[in-house]
PDB file of C-alpha atoms in Angstrom:
ATOM      1  CA  UNK A 451       0.000   0.000   0.000  1.00  0.00           C
ATOM      2  CA  UNK A 452       1.308   3.445  -0.949  1.00  0.00           C
ATOM      3  CA  UNK A 453      -0.003   6.892  -0.041  1.00  0.00           C
ATOM      4  CA  UNK A 454       1.098   9.939  -2.026  1.00  0.00           C
ATOM      5  CA  UNK A 455       0.002  13.269  -3.460  1.00  0.00           C
ATOM      6  CA  UNK A 456      -2.567  13.193  -6.251  1.00  0.00           C
ATOM      7  CA  UNK A 457      -1.253  13.313  -9.826  1.00  0.00           C
ATOM      8  CA  UNK A 458      -3.326  14.440 -12.791  1.00  0.00           C
ATOM      9  CA  UNK A 459      -2.983  10.967 -14.293  1.00  0.00           C
ATOM     10  CA  UNK A 460      -5.025   9.682 -11.315  1.00  0.00           C
ATOM     11  CA  UNK A 461      -8.115  11.709 -12.243  1.00  0.00           C
ATOM     12  CA  UNK A 462     -10.098   9.056 -14.143  1.00  0.00           C
ATOM     13  CA  UNK A 463      -9.359   6.318 -11.623  1.00  0.00           C
ATOM     14  CA  UNK A 464     -10.171   8.635  -8.722  1.00  0.00           C
ATOM     15  CA  UNK A 465     -13.575   9.430 -10.198  1.00  0.00           C
ATOM     16  CA  UNK A 466     -14.241   5.689 -10.421  1.00  0.00           C
ATOM     17  CA  UNK A 467     -13.132   5.228  -6.817  1.00  0.00           C
ATOM     18  CA  UNK A 468     -15.449   8.030  -5.681  1.00  0.00           C
ATOM     19  CA  UNK A 469     -18.456   5.994  -6.789  1.00  0.00           C
ATOM     20  CA  UNK A 470     -17.654   3.099  -4.438  1.00  0.00           C
ATOM     21  CA  UNK A 471     -15.316   4.318  -1.706  1.00  0.00           C
ATOM     22  CA  UNK A 472     -18.132   5.061   0.725  1.00  0.00           C
ATOM     23  CA  UNK A 473     -19.926   1.728   0.338  1.00  0.00           C
ATOM     24  CA  UNK A 474     -21.490   0.585   3.587  1.00  0.00           C
ATOM     25  CA  UNK A 475     -21.257   3.980   5.304  1.00  0.00           C
ATOM     26  CA  UNK A 476     -24.180   6.307   6.091  1.00  0.00           C
ATOM     27  CA  UNK A 477     -22.944   8.757   3.451  1.00  0.00           C
ATOM     28  CA  UNK A 478     -22.339   6.234   0.678  1.00  0.00           C
ATOM     29  CA  UNK A 479     -24.701   8.328  -1.455  1.00  0.00           C
ATOM     30  CA  UNK A 480     -26.864  11.332  -0.691  1.00  0.00           C
ATOM     31  CA  UNK A 481     -29.459  11.109  -3.429  1.00  0.00           C
ATOM     32  CA  UNK A 482     -28.253   8.475  -5.881  1.00  0.00           C
ATOM     33  CA  UNK A 483     -26.795  10.738  -8.589  1.00  0.00           C
ATOM     34  CA  UNK A 484     -23.045  10.197  -8.660  1.00  0.00           C
ATOM     35  CA  UNK A 485     -22.077  12.980 -11.054  1.00  0.00           C
ATOM     36  CA  UNK A 486     -23.719  15.732  -9.025  1.00  0.00           C
ATOM     37  CA  UNK A 487     -22.367  14.382  -5.742  1.00  0.00           C
ATOM     38  CA  UNK A 488     -18.842  14.337  -7.224  1.00  0.00           C
ATOM     39  CA  UNK A 489     -19.380  17.948  -8.307  1.00  0.00           C
ATOM     40  CA  UNK A 490     -19.794  18.830  -4.622  1.00  0.00           C
ATOM     41  CA  UNK A 491     -17.351  16.577  -2.790  1.00  0.00           C
ATOM     42  CA  UNK A 492     -14.565  15.772  -5.275  1.00  0.00           C
ATOM     43  CA  UNK A 493     -14.325  17.920  -8.416  1.00  0.00           C
ATOM     44  CA  UNK A 494     -13.743  21.274  -6.637  1.00  0.00           C
ATOM     45  CA  UNK A 495     -10.757  19.782  -4.812  1.00  0.00           C
ATOM     46  CA  UNK A 496      -9.388  18.342  -8.049  1.00  0.00           C
ATOM     47  CA  UNK A 497      -9.739  21.660  -9.840  1.00  0.00           C
ATOM     48  CA  UNK A 498      -9.041  24.249  -7.129  1.00  0.00           C
ATOM     49  CA  UNK A 499      -6.619  22.641  -4.677  1.00  0.00           C
ATOM     50  CA  UNK A 500      -5.006  19.479  -6.106  1.00  0.00           C
ATOM     51  CA  UNK A 501      -1.935  20.050  -3.924  1.00  0.00           C
ATOM     52  CA  UNK A 502      -4.109  19.175  -0.906  1.00  0.00           C
ATOM     53  CA  UNK A 503      -5.401  15.958  -2.444  1.00  0.00           C
ATOM     54  CA  UNK A 504      -3.809  12.616  -1.545  1.00  0.00           C
ATOM     55  CA  UNK A 505      -4.435   9.090  -2.780  1.00  0.00           C
ATOM     56  CA  UNK A 506      -3.693   5.596  -1.487  1.00  0.00           C
ATOM     57  CA  UNK A 507      -3.063   2.694  -3.838  1.00  0.00           C
ATOM     58  CA  UNK A 508      -2.545  -1.053  -3.555  1.00  0.00           C
ATOM     59  CA  UNK A 509      -1.016  -3.055  -6.393  1.00  0.00           C
ATOM     60  CA  UNK A 510      -1.320   0.003  -8.623  1.00  0.00           C
ATOM     61  CA  UNK A 511      -5.068   0.543  -8.029  1.00  0.00           C
ATOM     62  CA  UNK A 512      -6.439   3.493  -6.050  1.00  0.00           C
ATOM     63  CA  UNK A 513      -8.188   2.394  -2.867  1.00  0.00           C
ATOM     64  CA  UNK A 514      -8.578   5.653  -0.946  1.00  0.00           C
ATOM     65  CA  UNK A 515      -8.292   9.414  -1.102  1.00  0.00           C
ATOM     66  CA  UNK A 516      -8.219  12.484   1.108  1.00  0.00           C
ATOM     67  CA  UNK A 517      -9.440  15.795  -0.296  1.00  0.00           C
ATOM     68  CA  UNK A 518      -8.296  18.739   1.790  1.00  0.00           C
ATOM     69  CA  UNK A 519      -8.472  22.514   1.852  1.00  0.00           C
ATOM     70  CA  UNK A 520      -6.018  24.756   3.707  1.00  0.00           C
ATOM     71  CA  UNK A 521      -8.302  27.792   3.990  1.00  0.00           C
ATOM     72  CA  UNK A 522     -12.031  27.088   3.904  1.00  0.00           C
ATOM     73  CA  UNK A 523     -12.826  30.826   3.715  1.00  0.00           C
ATOM     74  CA  UNK A 524     -11.146  30.967   0.300  1.00  0.00           C
ATOM     75  CA  UNK A 525     -12.952  27.868  -0.985  1.00  0.00           C
ATOM     76  CA  UNK A 526     -16.579  27.588  -2.166  1.00  0.00           C
ATOM     77  CA  UNK A 527     -18.702  26.474   0.786  1.00  0.00           C
ATOM     78  CA  UNK A 528     -20.545  23.172   0.766  1.00  0.00           C
ATOM     79  CA  UNK A 529     -23.817  25.083   0.539  1.00  0.00           C
ATOM     80  CA  UNK A 530     -22.605  26.983  -2.525  1.00  0.00           C
ATOM     81  CA  UNK A 531     -21.331  23.827  -4.182  1.00  0.00           C
ATOM     82  CA  UNK A 532     -24.631  22.081  -3.525  1.00  0.00           C
ATOM     83  CA  UNK A 533     -26.651  24.963  -4.962  1.00  0.00           C
ATOM     84  CA  UNK A 534     -24.518  24.925  -8.113  1.00  0.00           C
ATOM     85  CA  UNK A 535     -24.969  21.164  -8.506  1.00  0.00           C
ATOM     86  CA  UNK A 536     -28.739  21.426  -8.041  1.00  0.00           C
ATOM     87  CA  UNK A 537     -28.950  23.996 -10.844  1.00  0.00           C
ATOM     88  CA  UNK A 538     -26.465  22.338 -13.195  1.00  0.00           C
ATOM     89  CA  UNK A 539     -27.951  18.848 -12.984  1.00  0.00           C
ATOM     90  CA  UNK A 540     -31.570  19.952 -12.538  1.00  0.00           C
ATOM     91  CA  UNK A 541     -31.819  17.707  -9.516  1.00  0.00           C
ATOM     92  CA  UNK A 542     -35.346  18.697  -8.591  1.00  0.00           C
ATOM     93  CA  UNK A 543     -36.466  17.015 -11.829  1.00  0.00           C
ATOM     94  CA  UNK A 544     -34.745  13.694 -11.092  1.00  0.00           C
ATOM     95  CA  UNK A 545     -36.657  11.117  -9.046  1.00  0.00           C
ATOM     96  CA  UNK A 546     -33.989  10.150  -6.499  1.00  0.00           C
ATOM     97  CA  UNK A 547     -32.704  13.659  -5.779  1.00  0.00           C
ATOM     98  CA  UNK A 548     -36.235  15.107  -5.785  1.00  0.00           C
ATOM     99  CA  UNK A 549     -37.274  12.596  -3.118  1.00  0.00           C
ATOM    100  CA  UNK A 550     -34.226  13.523  -1.032  1.00  0.00           C
ATOM    101  CA  UNK A 551     -34.945  17.247  -1.238  1.00  0.00           C
ATOM    102  CA  UNK A 552     -38.640  16.799  -0.465  1.00  0.00           C
ATOM    103  CA  UNK A 553     -37.655  14.849   2.656  1.00  0.00           C
ATOM    104  CA  UNK A 554     -35.108  17.568   3.485  1.00  0.00           C
ATOM    105  CA  UNK A 555     -37.776  20.233   3.289  1.00  0.00           C
ATOM    106  CA  UNK A 556     -40.030  18.215   5.595  1.00  0.00           C
ATOM    107  CA  UNK A 557     -37.173  17.756   8.090  1.00  0.00           C
ATOM    108  CA  UNK A 558     -36.346  21.472   7.997  1.00  0.00           C
ATOM    109  CA  UNK A 559     -39.980  22.403   8.573  1.00  0.00           C
ATOM    110  CA  UNK A 560     -40.348  20.102  11.578  1.00  0.00           C
ATOM    111  CA  UNK A 561     -37.030  21.272  13.049  1.00  0.00           C
ATOM    112  CA  UNK A 562     -38.036  24.913  12.677  1.00  0.00           C
ATOM    113  CA  UNK A 563     -41.368  24.306  14.388  1.00  0.00           C
ATOM    114  CA  UNK A 564     -39.615  22.487  17.231  1.00  0.00           C
ATOM    115  CA  UNK A 565     -36.825  25.097  17.295  1.00  0.00           C
ATOM    116  CA  UNK A 566     -34.111  22.523  16.760  1.00  0.00           C
ATOM    117  CA  UNK A 567     -30.914  23.227  14.787  1.00  0.00           C
ATOM    118  CA  UNK A 568     -30.053  21.482  11.540  1.00  0.00           C
ATOM    119  CA  UNK A 569     -26.691  20.675   9.950  1.00  0.00           C
ATOM    120  CA  UNK A 570     -24.809  23.339   8.020  1.00  0.00           C
ATOM    121  CA  UNK A 571     -21.422  24.740   7.056  1.00  0.00           C
ATOM    122  CA  UNK A 572     -18.800  25.292   9.754  1.00  0.00           C
ATOM    123  CA  UNK A 573     -16.678  28.442   9.883  1.00  0.00           C
ATOM    124  CA  UNK A 574     -14.225  29.240  12.673  1.00  0.00           C
ATOM    125  CA  UNK A 575     -10.853  30.931  12.226  1.00  0.00           C
ATOM    126  CA  UNK A 576      -9.343  28.634  14.844  1.00  0.00           C
ATOM    127  CA  UNK A 577      -9.805  25.671  12.500  1.00  0.00           C
ATOM    128  CA  UNK A 578      -9.679  27.077   8.940  1.00  0.00           C
ATOM    129  CA  UNK A 579      -8.624  23.889   7.165  1.00  0.00           C
ATOM    130  CA  UNK A 580     -10.930  20.969   6.408  1.00  0.00           C
ATOM    131  CA  UNK A 581     -10.917  17.527   4.820  1.00  0.00           C
ATOM    132  CA  UNK A 582     -12.956  14.688   3.367  1.00  0.00           C
ATOM    133  CA  UNK A 583     -11.570  11.137   3.418  1.00  0.00           C
ATOM    134  CA  UNK A 584     -12.871   7.936   1.850  1.00  0.00           C
ATOM    135  CA  UNK A 585     -11.410   4.444   1.652  1.00  0.00           C
ATOM    136  CA  UNK A 586     -12.775   1.553  -0.402  1.00  0.00           C
ATOM    137  CA  UNK A 587     -14.179  -1.390   1.583  1.00  0.00           C
ATOM    138  CA  UNK A 588     -11.344  -3.730   0.593  1.00  0.00           C
ATOM    139  CA  UNK A 589      -8.751  -1.309   1.996  1.00  0.00           C
ATOM    140  CA  UNK A 590     -10.342  -0.596   5.364  1.00  0.00           C
ATOM    141  CA  UNK A 591      -8.148  -1.760   8.210  1.00  0.00           C
ATOM    142  CA  UNK A 592      -5.017  -1.846   6.016  1.00  0.00           C
ATOM    143  CA  UNK A 593      -3.542   1.442   7.207  1.00  0.00           C
ATOM    144  CA  UNK A 594      -4.573   3.336   4.065  1.00  0.00           C
ATOM    145  CA  UNK A 595      -6.651   5.889   5.983  1.00  0.00           C
ATOM    146  CA  UNK A 596      -3.892   6.398   8.559  1.00  0.00           C
ATOM    147  CA  UNK A 597      -1.309   6.990   5.836  1.00  0.00           C
ATOM    148  CA  UNK A 598      -3.527   9.511   4.060  1.00  0.00           C
ATOM    149  CA  UNK A 599      -4.213  11.375   7.299  1.00  0.00           C
ATOM    150  CA  UNK A 600      -0.501  11.473   8.154  1.00  0.00           C
ATOM    151  CA  UNK A 601       0.289  13.101   4.798  1.00  0.00           C
ATOM    152  CA  UNK A 602      -2.486  15.651   5.306  1.00  0.00           C
ATOM    153  CA  UNK A 603      -1.410  16.583   8.830  1.00  0.00           C
ATOM    154  CA  UNK A 604       2.175  16.989   7.607  1.00  0.00           C
ATOM    155  CA  UNK A 605       0.922  19.352   4.896  1.00  0.00           C
ATOM    156  CA  UNK A 606      -1.087  21.377   7.407  1.00  0.00           C
ATOM    157  CA  UNK A 607       1.873  21.768   9.732  1.00  0.00           C
ATOM    158  CA  UNK A 608       4.204  22.715   6.882  1.00  0.00           C
ATOM    159  CA  UNK A 609       1.688  25.329   5.700  1.00  0.00           C
ATOM    160  CA  UNK A 610       1.316  26.743   9.213  1.00  0.00           C
ATOM    161  CA  UNK A 611      -2.404  26.073   9.561  1.00  0.00           C
ATOM    162  CA  UNK A 612      -3.566  26.692  13.145  1.00  0.00           C
ATOM    163  CA  UNK A 613      -6.200  23.979  13.016  1.00  0.00           C
ATOM    164  CA  UNK A 614      -8.403  21.679  10.991  1.00  0.00           C
ATOM    165  CA  UNK A 615     -12.041  20.646  11.128  1.00  0.00           C
ATOM    166  CA  UNK A 616     -14.162  17.978   9.518  1.00  0.00           C
ATOM    167  CA  UNK A 617     -17.802  16.992   9.563  1.00  0.00           C
ATOM    168  CA  UNK A 618     -18.945  13.407   9.818  1.00  0.00           C
ATOM    169  CA  UNK A 619     -22.032  11.689  11.209  1.00  0.00           C
ATOM    170  CA  UNK A 620     -22.491  10.928  14.890  1.00  0.00           C
ATOM    171  CA  UNK A 621     -23.981   7.571  13.880  1.00  0.00           C
ATOM    172  CA  UNK A 622     -20.843   6.637  11.908  1.00  0.00           C
ATOM    173  CA  UNK A 623     -19.038   5.405  15.009  1.00  0.00           C
ATOM    174  CA  UNK A 624     -16.229   3.758  13.032  1.00  0.00           C
ATOM    175  CA  UNK A 625     -15.344   7.105  11.429  1.00  0.00           C
ATOM    176  CA  UNK A 626     -15.619   8.985  14.732  1.00  0.00           C
ATOM    177  CA  UNK A 627     -13.218   6.548  16.411  1.00  0.00           C
ATOM    178  CA  UNK A 628     -10.748   6.872  13.533  1.00  0.00           C
ATOM    179  CA  UNK A 629     -10.764  10.655  13.715  1.00  0.00           C
ATOM    180  CA  UNK A 630     -10.322  10.572  17.471  1.00  0.00           C
ATOM    181  CA  UNK A 631      -7.252   8.347  17.044  1.00  0.00           C
ATOM    182  CA  UNK A 632      -5.933  10.879  14.511  1.00  0.00           C
ATOM    183  CA  UNK A 633      -6.160  13.659  17.101  1.00  0.00           C
ATOM    184  CA  UNK A 634      -9.577  15.183  16.411  1.00  0.00           C
ATOM    185  CA  UNK A 635     -12.135  15.914  19.114  1.00  0.00           C
ATOM    186  CA  UNK A 636     -15.900  16.376  18.926  1.00  0.00           C
ATOM    187  CA  UNK A 637     -16.968  20.018  18.849  1.00  0.00           C
ATOM    188  CA  UNK A 638     -20.401  21.546  19.353  1.00  0.00           C
ATOM    189  CA  UNK A 639     -23.866  19.988  19.064  1.00  0.00           C
ATOM    190  CA  UNK A 640     -24.973  17.186  16.738  1.00  0.00           C
ATOM    191  CA  UNK A 641     -27.809  18.682  14.656  1.00  0.00           C
ATOM    192  CA  UNK A 642     -30.045  16.723  12.303  1.00  0.00           C
ATOM    193  CA  UNK A 643     -28.890  16.297   8.695  1.00  0.00           C
ATOM    194  CA  UNK A 644     -32.061  17.121   6.721  1.00  0.00           C
ATOM    195  CA  UNK A 645     -33.128  14.493   4.207  1.00  0.00           C
ATOM    196  CA  UNK A 646     -30.449  11.919   4.940  1.00  0.00           C
ATOM    197  CA  UNK A 647     -31.392   8.490   6.269  1.00  0.00           C
ATOM    198  CA  UNK A 648     -29.348   5.432   7.226  1.00  0.00           C
ATOM    199  CA  UNK A 649     -31.175   2.183   7.814  1.00  0.00           C
ATOM    200  CA  UNK A 650     -34.380   4.194   7.677  1.00  0.00           C
ATOM    201  CA  UNK A 651     -33.314   6.405  10.582  1.00  0.00           C
ATOM    202  CA  UNK A 652     -32.395  10.079  10.754  1.00  0.00           C
ATOM    203  CA  UNK A 653     -28.732  10.940  11.190  1.00  0.00           C
ATOM    204  CA  UNK A 654     -26.884  13.810  12.840  1.00  0.00           C
ATOM    205  CA  UNK A 655     -23.846  15.907  11.969  1.00  0.00           C
ATOM    206  CA  UNK A 656     -20.753  15.660  14.141  1.00  0.00           C
ATOM    207  CA  UNK A 657     -18.158  18.410  13.784  1.00  0.00           C
ATOM    208  CA  UNK A 658     -14.646  17.507  14.909  1.00  0.00           C
ATOM    209  CA  UNK A 659     -11.597  19.736  15.298  1.00  0.00           C
ATOM    210  CA  UNK A 660      -7.867  19.515  15.875  1.00  0.00           C
ATOM    211  CA  UNK A 661      -5.500  22.280  17.005  1.00  0.00           C
ATOM    212  CA  UNK A 662      -2.170  22.245  15.210  1.00  0.00           C
ATOM    213  CA  UNK A 663      -0.248  25.013  16.974  1.00  0.00           C
TER     214      UNK A 663
END
């Protein structure tokens, strides 16, 4: 297993990996339209900050990746990226995405009535950097995720970032434990993620942070 910085020649294989790397996790797919989901969670990192993108490979095949951003304030927010994808791919007119967004609207309405918070973007100058990491099922437990995280933390320290944050799901206990081992700690409440379900149940956003200096 090898972990290294992304190279442009990895692009096609990385897009293929994106479609299966989250298999079995609560966020394997949001609404069942791979191209639009990649436009939110992969393509901007490929195009805007490839120097903060790392890949893991085994026997020449990519099995994991970490997409990072040094300064979230200078990067399009998740909300902005999602809005762009909705418009570009006309997601409200596609059955799977339309069902997701209808459920999201219902969740938002109920939460507003009950005065409960819902998931959203995170912005705090103490932890300006952020990351997304995914490893294919066959590579979980092989050290691929640890190697990717080590490369990312080295990059953050070399760049002088004061801290890093990430957002996962409270129900994804395997991911939470991994991030805790990597030095991250839970931060803030765990609000509902509108529209998303795992095993038929609602899920909640867990923000985690790590100080680097």
